[in-house]
Structure formats: structure tokens, C-alpha cells
């Protein structure tokens, strides 16, 4: 959708020189987000950058809206015979189950355990230092990192479940959850979006990103969550 809109949001320090020279708009409540003309999955930092260079081609694709992600799932895993449906995004509950690793009922703060930085070293690409002015990059990365830059984060062999870039889920965003006297099996999010009729719906995103820091965005925990509208793309999503 960034191609359709002709622009997307880029974290200011990531911007190319051309993007910085031409930028005129920023997000008032988060001024480190700059609206960059020409920013897309192929030009993730704006004009003059290229996701297919040796420097970036092993990094996750960014500027991916929820609609983009849904379309990709259906394209990559088309419906087959034998009742197999088309590929889709996981629900929020499915995402958390996968993120927790094994056993399935493990209550962990992070996919590998409860210590953010275990003795073995950094396990995720998140912000160190003072957000948003100084990333000390103690984990080895200032911005995004290659998808295999850390060991798998849990017993399922999943990389970057938390950190690096945000991950979309299937569910509509809500902060109201039904109470239940019994354990829910395979729970789903709300059946319809909240908010004003005709507004672009919000969807749940999980995992946090390289921009997350405990002082601002402590959302790299398994249970943490956030949201964006379905048509949003950014350089960490």
C-alpha cells in the first residue's frame, strides 16, 4: 500500500540524505516518525535506499500494511485440496502460543524465559541507551538486523519473535475482553472493528521492534500488544 499512497513513515535517523532533504511532515506526538515520499518495501529508508542490496537483502521486509500481509499469505499459501485453506495471519492467541515455545502453558516474559539478557548474551534486536536520541546498539544493531542475526528464540526454532520488526495478527484491536468462567479454546478477537463506522480499522500487532525500549515501548514481551490501522506501513512494521 505504500506504493499506492506514494509514501510511508520512516524513523528519522534511518532516512537517506534525499529523504531528509525533501521531508516536510512528521507525526506531532512522535516527531521521530517522518512521512517520506517514495518510501516502500523496496526503498525502506526513502529514495536512494534499496532493500535488495547486500546490506539489506537479508533484513525483514518493512512498510508492510496489514492488507499487504494478508494478501501475501494468500499468495504464498494458496488454498489446496483436502480442505486445506489459504494461508492467513495468526490470531493474537495463536501468535502468543507460538511465541511462548514449549511447553505450551509456559508463562514466560520472553520467548526464551524471564531474563531479557541471559548470561548467554542478547537474544533480540531492541533499543539500548536513551530513546529516541541514542541507541548504544549493545545487541550489535542500530536499526533492523538480518532475520538470522540471533539464535532461535524458543524451542520452535522461531527467529525474532520479539524485536527487530513488528508482526501483524489477524485480530481486530480491542481493549475490552469478555470474562469467562472456563478456559477458552482457540479464542478469537472481536468479530467486528471498534471505532467510528467507515474509519479504517485497527488490527493487533505483536512482538515489538528495534525501536522498543522499556522507557517508551515495553512491548517486546510475549503478552504485550499494540495496534495500527490496516493500511499503515512503517520502517519497523
mmCIF file with all atom_site columns, N, CA and C in Angstrom, residues 164-218:
data_model
loop_
_atom_site.group_PDB
_atom_site.id
_atom_site.type_symbol
_atom_site.label_atom_id
_atom_site.label_alt_id
_atom_site.label_comp_id
_atom_site.label_asym_id
_atom_site.label_entity_id
_atom_site.label_seq_id
_atom_site.pdbx_PDB_ins_code
_atom_site.Cartn_x
_atom_site.Cartn_y
_atom_site.Cartn_z
_atom_site.occupancy
_atom_site.B_iso_or_equiv
_atom_site.pdbx_formal_charge
_atom_site.auth_seq_id
_atom_site.auth_comp_id
_atom_site.auth_asym_id
_atom_site.auth_atom_id
_atom_site.pdbx_PDB_model_num
ATOM 1   N N  . UNK A 1 164 ? 13.269  -6.547  16.451 1.00 0.00 ? 164 UNK A N  1
ATOM 2   C CA . UNK A 1 164 ? 13.530  -6.342  15.019 1.00 0.00 ? 164 UNK A CA 1
ATOM 3   C C  . UNK A 1 164 ? 12.391  -5.574  14.352 1.00 0.00 ? 164 UNK A C  1
ATOM 4   N N  . UNK A 1 165 ? 11.311  -6.248  13.952 1.00 0.00 ? 165 UNK A N  1
ATOM 5   C CA . UNK A 1 165 ? 10.155  -5.531  13.406 1.00 0.00 ? 165 UNK A CA 1
ATOM 6   C C  . UNK A 1 165 ? 8.870   -6.119  13.967 1.00 0.00 ? 165 UNK A C  1
ATOM 7   N N  . UNK A 1 166 ? 7.836   -5.293  14.018 1.00 0.00 ? 166 UNK A N  1
ATOM 8   C CA . UNK A 1 166 ? 6.522   -5.729  14.483 1.00 0.00 ? 166 UNK A CA 1
ATOM 9   C C  . UNK A 1 166 ? 5.931   -6.774  13.548 1.00 0.00 ? 166 UNK A C  1
ATOM 10  N N  . UNK A 1 167 ? 4.983   -7.566  14.078 1.00 0.00 ? 167 UNK A N  1
ATOM 11  C CA . UNK A 1 167 ? 4.306   -8.613  13.307 1.00 0.00 ? 167 UNK A CA 1
ATOM 12  C C  . UNK A 1 167 ? 2.791   -8.451  13.437 1.00 0.00 ? 167 UNK A C  1
ATOM 13  N N  . UNK A 1 168 ? 2.125   -8.473  12.310 1.00 0.00 ? 168 UNK A N  1
ATOM 14  C CA . UNK A 1 168 ? 0.663   -8.355  12.291 1.00 0.00 ? 168 UNK A CA 1
ATOM 15  C C  . UNK A 1 168 ? 0.004   -9.645  12.759 1.00 0.00 ? 168 UNK A C  1
ATOM 16  N N  . UNK A 1 169 ? -1.173  -9.521  13.358 1.00 0.00 ? 169 UNK A N  1
ATOM 17  C CA . UNK A 1 169 ? -2.034  -10.677 13.612 1.00 0.00 ? 169 UNK A CA 1
ATOM 18  C C  . UNK A 1 169 ? -3.374  -10.451 12.906 1.00 0.00 ? 169 UNK A C  1
ATOM 19  N N  . UNK A 1 170 ? -4.187  -11.463 12.951 1.00 0.00 ? 170 UNK A N  1
ATOM 20  C CA . UNK A 1 170 ? -5.473  -11.419 12.253 1.00 0.00 ? 170 UNK A CA 1
ATOM 21  C C  . UNK A 1 170 ? -6.513  -10.559 12.968 1.00 0.00 ? 170 UNK A C  1
ATOM 22  N N  . UNK A 1 171 ? -6.379  -10.394 14.278 1.00 0.00 ? 171 UNK A N  1
ATOM 23  C CA . UNK A 1 171 ? -7.464  -9.868  15.109 1.00 0.00 ? 171 UNK A CA 1
ATOM 24  C C  . UNK A 1 171 ? -7.654  -8.352  15.007 1.00 0.00 ? 171 UNK A C  1
ATOM 25  N N  . UNK A 1 172 ? -8.908  -7.949  15.099 1.00 0.00 ? 172 UNK A N  1
ATOM 26  C CA . UNK A 1 172 ? -9.216  -6.541  15.319 1.00 0.00 ? 172 UNK A CA 1
ATOM 27  C C  . UNK A 1 172 ? -8.713  -6.129  16.702 1.00 0.00 ? 172 UNK A C  1
ATOM 28  N N  . UNK A 1 173 ? -8.345  -4.878  16.841 1.00 0.00 ? 173 UNK A N  1
ATOM 29  C CA . UNK A 1 173 ? -7.871  -4.358  18.119 1.00 0.00 ? 173 UNK A CA 1
ATOM 30  C C  . UNK A 1 173 ? -9.044  -4.052  19.033 1.00 0.00 ? 173 UNK A C  1
ATOM 31  N N  . UNK A 1 174 ? -8.905  -4.426  20.293 1.00 0.00 ? 174 UNK A N  1
ATOM 32  C CA . UNK A 1 174 ? -9.859  -4.037  21.322 1.00 0.00 ? 174 UNK A CA 1
ATOM 33  C C  . UNK A 1 174 ? -9.147  -4.041  22.656 1.00 0.00 ? 174 UNK A C  1
ATOM 34  N N  . UNK A 1 175 ? -9.629  -3.246  23.590 1.00 0.00 ? 175 UNK A N  1
ATOM 35  C CA . UNK A 1 175 ? -9.124  -3.287  24.963 1.00 0.00 ? 175 UNK A CA 1
ATOM 36  C C  . UNK A 1 175 ? -10.186 -3.848  25.905 1.00 0.00 ? 175 UNK A C  1
ATOM 37  N N  . UNK A 1 176 ? -11.300 -4.309  25.330 1.00 0.00 ? 176 UNK A N  1
ATOM 38  C CA . UNK A 1 176 ? -12.369 -4.905  26.123 1.00 0.00 ? 176 UNK A CA 1
ATOM 39  C C  . UNK A 1 176 ? -12.430 -6.394  25.830 1.00 0.00 ? 176 UNK A C  1
ATOM 40  N N  . UNK A 1 177 ? -12.283 -7.188  26.860 1.00 0.00 ? 177 UNK A N  1
ATOM 41  C CA . UNK A 1 177 ? -12.272 -8.636  26.691 1.00 0.00 ? 177 UNK A CA 1
ATOM 42  C C  . UNK A 1 177 ? -13.324 -9.266  27.601 1.00 0.00 ? 177 UNK A C  1
ATOM 43  N N  . UNK A 1 178 ? -14.040 -10.232 27.056 1.00 0.00 ? 178 UNK A N  1
ATOM 44  C CA . UNK A 1 178 ? -15.094 -10.893 27.813 1.00 0.00 ? 178 UNK A CA 1
ATOM 45  C C  . UNK A 1 178 ? -14.507 -11.748 28.931 1.00 0.00 ? 178 UNK A C  1
ATOM 46  N N  . UNK A 1 179 ? -15.150 -11.700 30.091 1.00 0.00 ? 179 UNK A N  1
ATOM 47  C CA . UNK A 1 179 ? -14.760 -12.598 31.172 1.00 0.00 ? 179 UNK A CA 1
ATOM 48  C C  . UNK A 1 179 ? -15.382 -13.972 30.925 1.00 0.00 ? 179 UNK A C  1
ATOM 49  N N  . UNK A 1 180 ? -14.660 -14.997 31.266 1.00 0.00 ? 180 UNK A N  1
ATOM 50  C CA . UNK A 1 180 ? -15.170 -16.353 31.069 1.00 0.00 ? 180 UNK A CA 1
ATOM 51  C C  . UNK A 1 180 ? -14.838 -17.194 32.292 1.00 0.00 ? 180 UNK A C  1
ATOM 52  N N  . UNK A 1 181 ? -15.790 -18.006 32.714 1.00 0.00 ? 181 UNK A N  1
ATOM 53  C CA . UNK A 1 181 ? -15.581 -18.888 33.859 1.00 0.00 ? 181 UNK A CA 1
ATOM 54  C C  . UNK A 1 181 ? -14.841 -20.162 33.467 1.00 0.00 ? 181 UNK A C  1
ATOM 55  N N  . UNK A 1 182 ? -14.681 -20.387 32.192 1.00 0.00 ? 182 UNK A N  1
ATOM 56  C CA . UNK A 1 182 ? -13.967 -21.568 31.728 1.00 0.00 ? 182 UNK A CA 1
ATOM 57  C C  . UNK A 1 182 ? -12.817 -21.156 30.816 1.00 0.00 ? 182 UNK A C  1
ATOM 58  N N  . UNK A 1 183 ? -11.873 -22.046 30.672 1.00 0.00 ? 183 UNK A N  1
ATOM 59  C CA . UNK A 1 183 ? -10.732 -21.779 29.813 1.00 0.00 ? 183 UNK A CA 1
ATOM 60  C C  . UNK A 1 183 ? -11.200 -21.784 28.357 1.00 0.00 ? 183 UNK A C  1
ATOM 61  N N  . UNK A 1 184 ? -10.905 -20.725 27.654 1.00 0.00 ? 184 UNK A N  1
ATOM 62  C CA . UNK A 1 184 ? -11.320 -20.640 26.257 1.00 0.00 ? 184 UNK A CA 1
ATOM 63  C C  . UNK A 1 184 ? -10.359 -21.416 25.376 1.00 0.00 ? 184 UNK A C  1
ATOM 64  N N  . UNK A 1 185 ? -10.888 -22.138 24.427 1.00 0.00 ? 185 UNK A N  1
ATOM 65  C CA . UNK A 1 185 ? -10.079 -22.910 23.493 1.00 0.00 ? 185 UNK A CA 1
ATOM 66  C C  . UNK A 1 185 ? -10.016 -22.171 22.166 1.00 0.00 ? 185 UNK A C  1
ATOM 67  N N  . UNK A 1 186 ? -8.805  -21.876 21.730 1.00 0.00 ? 186 UNK A N  1
ATOM 68  C CA . UNK A 1 186 ? -8.578  -21.191 20.461 1.00 0.00 ? 186 UNK A CA 1
ATOM 69  C C  . UNK A 1 186 ? -9.411  -19.914 20.360 1.00 0.00 ? 186 UNK A C  1
ATOM 70  N N  . UNK A 1 187 ? -9.249  -18.998 21.296 1.00 0.00 ? 187 UNK A N  1
ATOM 71  C CA . UNK A 1 187 ? -10.071 -17.778 21.280 1.00 0.00 ? 187 UNK A CA 1
ATOM 72  C C  . UNK A 1 187 ? -9.763  -16.891 20.082 1.00 0.00 ? 187 UNK A C  1
ATOM 73  N N  . UNK A 1 188 ? -10.761 -16.193 19.637 1.00 0.00 ? 188 UNK A N  1
ATOM 74  C CA . UNK A 1 188 ? -10.638 -15.255 18.533 1.00 0.00 ? 188 UNK A CA 1
ATOM 75  C C  . UNK A 1 188 ? -10.860 -13.835 19.034 1.00 0.00 ? 188 UNK A C  1
ATOM 76  N N  . UNK A 1 189 ? -10.381 -12.872 18.284 1.00 0.00 ? 189 UNK A N  1
ATOM 77  C CA . UNK A 1 189 ? -10.631 -11.475 18.605 1.00 0.00 ? 189 UNK A CA 1
ATOM 78  C C  . UNK A 1 189 ? -12.064 -11.106 18.267 1.00 0.00 ? 189 UNK A C  1
ATOM 79  N N  . UNK A 1 190 ? -12.419 -9.823  18.445 1.00 0.00 ? 190 UNK A N  1
ATOM 80  C CA . UNK A 1 190 ? -13.792 -9.393  18.165 1.00 0.00 ? 190 UNK A CA 1
ATOM 81  C C  . UNK A 1 190 ? -14.181 -9.621  16.712 1.00 0.00 ? 190 UNK A C  1
ATOM 82  N N  . UNK A 1 191 ? -15.457 -9.847  16.498 1.00 0.00 ? 191 UNK A N  1
ATOM 83  C CA . UNK A 1 191 ? -15.945 -10.131 15.152 1.00 0.00 ? 191 UNK A CA 1
ATOM 84  C C  . UNK A 1 191 ? -16.091 -8.913  14.269 1.00 0.00 ? 191 UNK A C  1
ATOM 85  N N  . UNK A 1 192 ? -16.009 -7.738  14.865 1.00 0.00 ? 192 UNK A N  1
ATOM 86  C CA . UNK A 1 192 ? -16.109 -6.511  14.080 1.00 0.00 ? 192 UNK A CA 1
ATOM 87  C C  . UNK A 1 192 ? -15.235 -5.447  14.709 1.00 0.00 ? 192 UNK A C  1
ATOM 88  N N  . UNK A 1 193 ? -14.808 -4.460  13.939 1.00 0.00 ? 193 UNK A N  1
ATOM 89  C CA . UNK A 1 193 ? -13.899 -3.442  14.469 1.00 0.00 ? 193 UNK A CA 1
ATOM 90  C C  . UNK A 1 193 ? -14.583 -2.474  15.416 1.00 0.00 ? 193 UNK A C  1
ATOM 91  N N  . UNK A 1 194 ? -13.792 -1.939  16.326 1.00 0.00 ? 194 UNK A N  1
ATOM 92  C CA . UNK A 1 194 ? -14.275 -0.852  17.171 1.00 0.00 ? 194 UNK A CA 1
ATOM 93  C C  . UNK A 1 194 ? -14.082 0.458   16.423 1.00 0.00 ? 194 UNK A C  1
ATOM 94  N N  . UNK A 1 195 ? -14.592 1.530   16.961 1.00 0.00 ? 195 UNK A N  1
ATOM 95  C CA . UNK A 1 195 ? -14.386 2.825   16.341 1.00 0.00 ? 195 UNK A CA 1
ATOM 96  C C  . UNK A 1 195 ? -15.537 3.248   15.469 1.00 0.00 ? 195 UNK A C  1
ATOM 97  N N  . UNK A 1 196 ? -15.410 4.419   14.901 1.00 0.00 ? 196 UNK A N  1
ATOM 98  C CA . UNK A 1 196 ? -16.474 5.013   14.108 1.00 0.00 ? 196 UNK A CA 1
ATOM 99  C C  . UNK A 1 196 ? -16.702 4.234   12.815 1.00 0.00 ? 196 UNK A C  1
ATOM 100 N N  . UNK A 1 197 ? -17.944 4.158   12.407 1.00 0.00 ? 197 UNK A N  1
ATOM 101 C CA . UNK A 1 197 ? -18.277 3.483   11.166 1.00 0.00 ? 197 UNK A CA 1
ATOM 102 C C  . UNK A 1 197 ? -17.599 4.199   9.989  1.00 0.00 ? 197 UNK A C  1
ATOM 103 N N  . UNK A 1 198 ? -16.980 3.426   9.126  1.00 0.00 ? 198 UNK A N  1
ATOM 104 C CA . UNK A 1 198 ? -16.310 3.998   7.972  1.00 0.00 ? 198 UNK A CA 1
ATOM 105 C C  . UNK A 1 198 ? -14.840 4.292   8.203  1.00 0.00 ? 198 UNK A C  1
ATOM 106 N N  . UNK A 1 199 ? -14.396 4.288   9.471  1.00 0.00 ? 199 UNK A N  1
ATOM 107 C CA . UNK A 1 199 ? -12.980 4.524   9.770  1.00 0.00 ? 199 UNK A CA 1
ATOM 108 C C  . UNK A 1 199 ? -12.166 3.279   9.419  1.00 0.00 ? 199 UNK A C  1
ATOM 109 N N  . UNK A 1 200 ? -10.898 3.466   9.086  1.00 0.00 ? 200 UNK A N  1
ATOM 110 C CA . UNK A 1 200 ? -10.027 2.323   8.804  1.00 0.00 ? 200 UNK A CA 1
ATOM 111 C C  . UNK A 1 200 ? -9.797  1.562   10.111 1.00 0.00 ? 200 UNK A C  1
ATOM 112 N N  . UNK A 1 201 ? -10.104 0.268   10.161 1.00 0.00 ? 201 UNK A N  1
ATOM 113 C CA . UNK A 1 201 ? -9.998  -0.478  11.422 1.00 0.00 ? 201 UNK A CA 1
ATOM 114 C C  . UNK A 1 201 ? -8.552  -0.637  11.893 1.00 0.00 ? 201 UNK A C  1
ATOM 115 N N  . UNK A 1 202 ? -8.401  -0.790  13.208 1.00 0.00 ? 202 UNK A N  1
ATOM 116 C CA . UNK A 1 202 ? -7.110  -1.132  13.807 1.00 0.00 ? 202 UNK A CA 1
ATOM 117 C C  . UNK A 1 202 ? -7.005  -2.646  13.922 1.00 0.00 ? 202 UNK A C  1
ATOM 118 N N  . UNK A 1 203 ? -5.805  -3.152  13.717 1.00 0.00 ? 203 UNK A N  1
ATOM 119 C CA . UNK A 1 203 ? -5.508  -4.570  13.913 1.00 0.00 ? 203 UNK A CA 1
ATOM 120 C C  . UNK A 1 203 ? -4.379  -4.711  14.941 1.00 0.00 ? 203 UNK A C  1
ATOM 121 N N  . UNK A 1 204 ? -4.358  -5.853  15.602 1.00 0.00 ? 204 UNK A N  1
ATOM 122 C CA . UNK A 1 204 ? -3.355  -6.109  16.632 1.00 0.00 ? 204 UNK A CA 1
ATOM 123 C C  . UNK A 1 204 ? -2.013  -6.449  15.993 1.00 0.00 ? 204 UNK A C  1
ATOM 124 N N  . UNK A 1 205 ? -0.951  -5.853  16.527 1.00 0.00 ? 205 UNK A N  1
ATOM 125 C CA . UNK A 1 205 ? 0.407   -6.233  16.135 1.00 0.00 ? 205 UNK A CA 1
ATOM 126 C C  . UNK A 1 205 ? 1.155   -6.653  17.391 1.00 0.00 ? 205 UNK A C  1
ATOM 127 N N  . UNK A 1 206 ? 2.125   -7.530  17.212 1.00 0.00 ? 206 UNK A N  1
ATOM 128 C CA . UNK A 1 206 ? 2.810   -8.140  18.347 1.00 0.00 ? 206 UNK A CA 1
ATOM 129 C C  . UNK A 1 206 ? 4.324   -8.131  18.135 1.00 0.00 ? 206 UNK A C  1
ATOM 130 N N  . UNK A 1 207 ? 5.050   -8.308  19.234 1.00 0.00 ? 207 UNK A N  1
ATOM 131 C CA . UNK A 1 207 ? 6.480   -8.583  19.151 1.00 0.00 ? 207 UNK A CA 1
ATOM 132 C C  . UNK A 1 207 ? 7.412   -7.410  19.345 1.00 0.00 ? 207 UNK A C  1
ATOM 133 N N  . UNK A 1 208 ? 6.930   -6.192  19.178 1.00 0.00 ? 208 UNK A N  1
ATOM 134 C CA . UNK A 1 208 ? 7.810   -5.049  19.301 1.00 0.00 ? 208 UNK A CA 1
ATOM 135 C C  . UNK A 1 208 ? 8.802   -4.951  18.154 1.00 0.00 ? 208 UNK A C  1
ATOM 136 N N  . UNK A 1 209 ? 9.761   -4.041  18.281 1.00 0.00 ? 209 UNK A N  1
ATOM 137 C CA . UNK A 1 209 ? 10.717  -3.828  17.189 1.00 0.00 ? 209 UNK A CA 1
ATOM 138 C C  . UNK A 1 209 ? 12.031  -3.291  17.732 1.00 0.00 ? 209 UNK A C  1
ATOM 139 N N  . UNK A 1 210 ? 12.945  -2.983  16.819 1.00 0.00 ? 210 UNK A N  1
ATOM 140 C CA . UNK A 1 210 ? 14.238  -2.422  17.212 1.00 0.00 ? 210 UNK A CA 1
ATOM 141 C C  . UNK A 1 210 ? 14.088  -1.065  17.895 1.00 0.00 ? 210 UNK A C  1
ATOM 142 N N  . UNK A 1 211 ? 12.919  -0.451  17.802 1.00 0.00 ? 211 UNK A N  1
ATOM 143 C CA . UNK A 1 211 ? 12.669  0.840   18.431 1.00 0.00 ? 211 UNK A CA 1
ATOM 144 C C  . UNK A 1 211 ? 12.113  0.722   19.848 1.00 0.00 ? 211 UNK A C  1
ATOM 145 N N  . UNK A 1 212 ? 11.855  -0.476  20.311 1.00 0.00 ? 212 UNK A N  1
ATOM 146 C CA . UNK A 1 212 ? 11.223  -0.637  21.624 1.00 0.00 ? 212 UNK A CA 1
ATOM 147 C C  . UNK A 1 212 ? 12.246  -0.565  22.754 1.00 0.00 ? 212 UNK A C  1
ATOM 148 N N  . UNK A 1 213 ? 11.928  0.233   23.764 1.00 0.00 ? 213 UNK A N  1
ATOM 149 C CA . UNK A 1 213 ? 12.751  0.416   24.958 1.00 0.00 ? 213 UNK A CA 1
ATOM 150 C C  . UNK A 1 213 ? 11.809  0.474   26.151 1.00 0.00 ? 213 UNK A C  1
ATOM 151 N N  . UNK A 1 214 ? 12.260  -0.022  27.285 1.00 0.00 ? 214 UNK A N  1
ATOM 152 C CA . UNK A 1 214 ? 11.379  -0.095  28.459 1.00 0.00 ? 214 UNK A CA 1
ATOM 153 C C  . UNK A 1 214 ? 10.842  1.270   28.869 1.00 0.00 ? 214 UNK A C  1
ATOM 154 N N  . UNK A 1 215 ? 11.560  2.344   28.562 1.00 0.00 ? 215 UNK A N  1
ATOM 155 C CA . UNK A 1 215 ? 11.131  3.679   28.947 1.00 0.00 ? 215 UNK A CA 1
ATOM 156 C C  . UNK A 1 215 ? 10.020  4.225   28.068 1.00 0.00 ? 215 UNK A C  1
ATOM 157 N N  . UNK A 1 216 ? 9.814   3.595   26.908 1.00 0.00 ? 216 UNK A N  1
ATOM 158 C CA . UNK A 1 216 ? 8.825   4.140   25.969 1.00 0.00 ? 216 UNK A CA 1
ATOM 159 C C  . UNK A 1 216 ? 7.888   3.072   25.425 1.00 0.00 ? 216 UNK A C  1
ATOM 160 N N  . UNK A 1 217 ? 8.425   1.969   25.003 1.00 0.00 ? 217 UNK A N  1
ATOM 161 C CA . UNK A 1 217 ? 7.627   0.940   24.319 1.00 0.00 ? 217 UNK A CA 1
ATOM 162 C C  . UNK A 1 217 ? 8.053   -0.427  24.825 1.00 0.00 ? 217 UNK A C  1
ATOM 163 N N  . UNK A 1 218 ? 7.589   -0.762  26.022 1.00 0.00 ? 218 UNK A N  1
ATOM 164 C CA . UNK A 1 218 ? 7.975   -2.038  26.638 1.00 0.00 ? 218 UNK A CA 1
ATOM 165 C C  . UNK A 1 218 ? 7.085   -3.155  26.086 1.00 0.00 ? 218 UNK A C  1
#
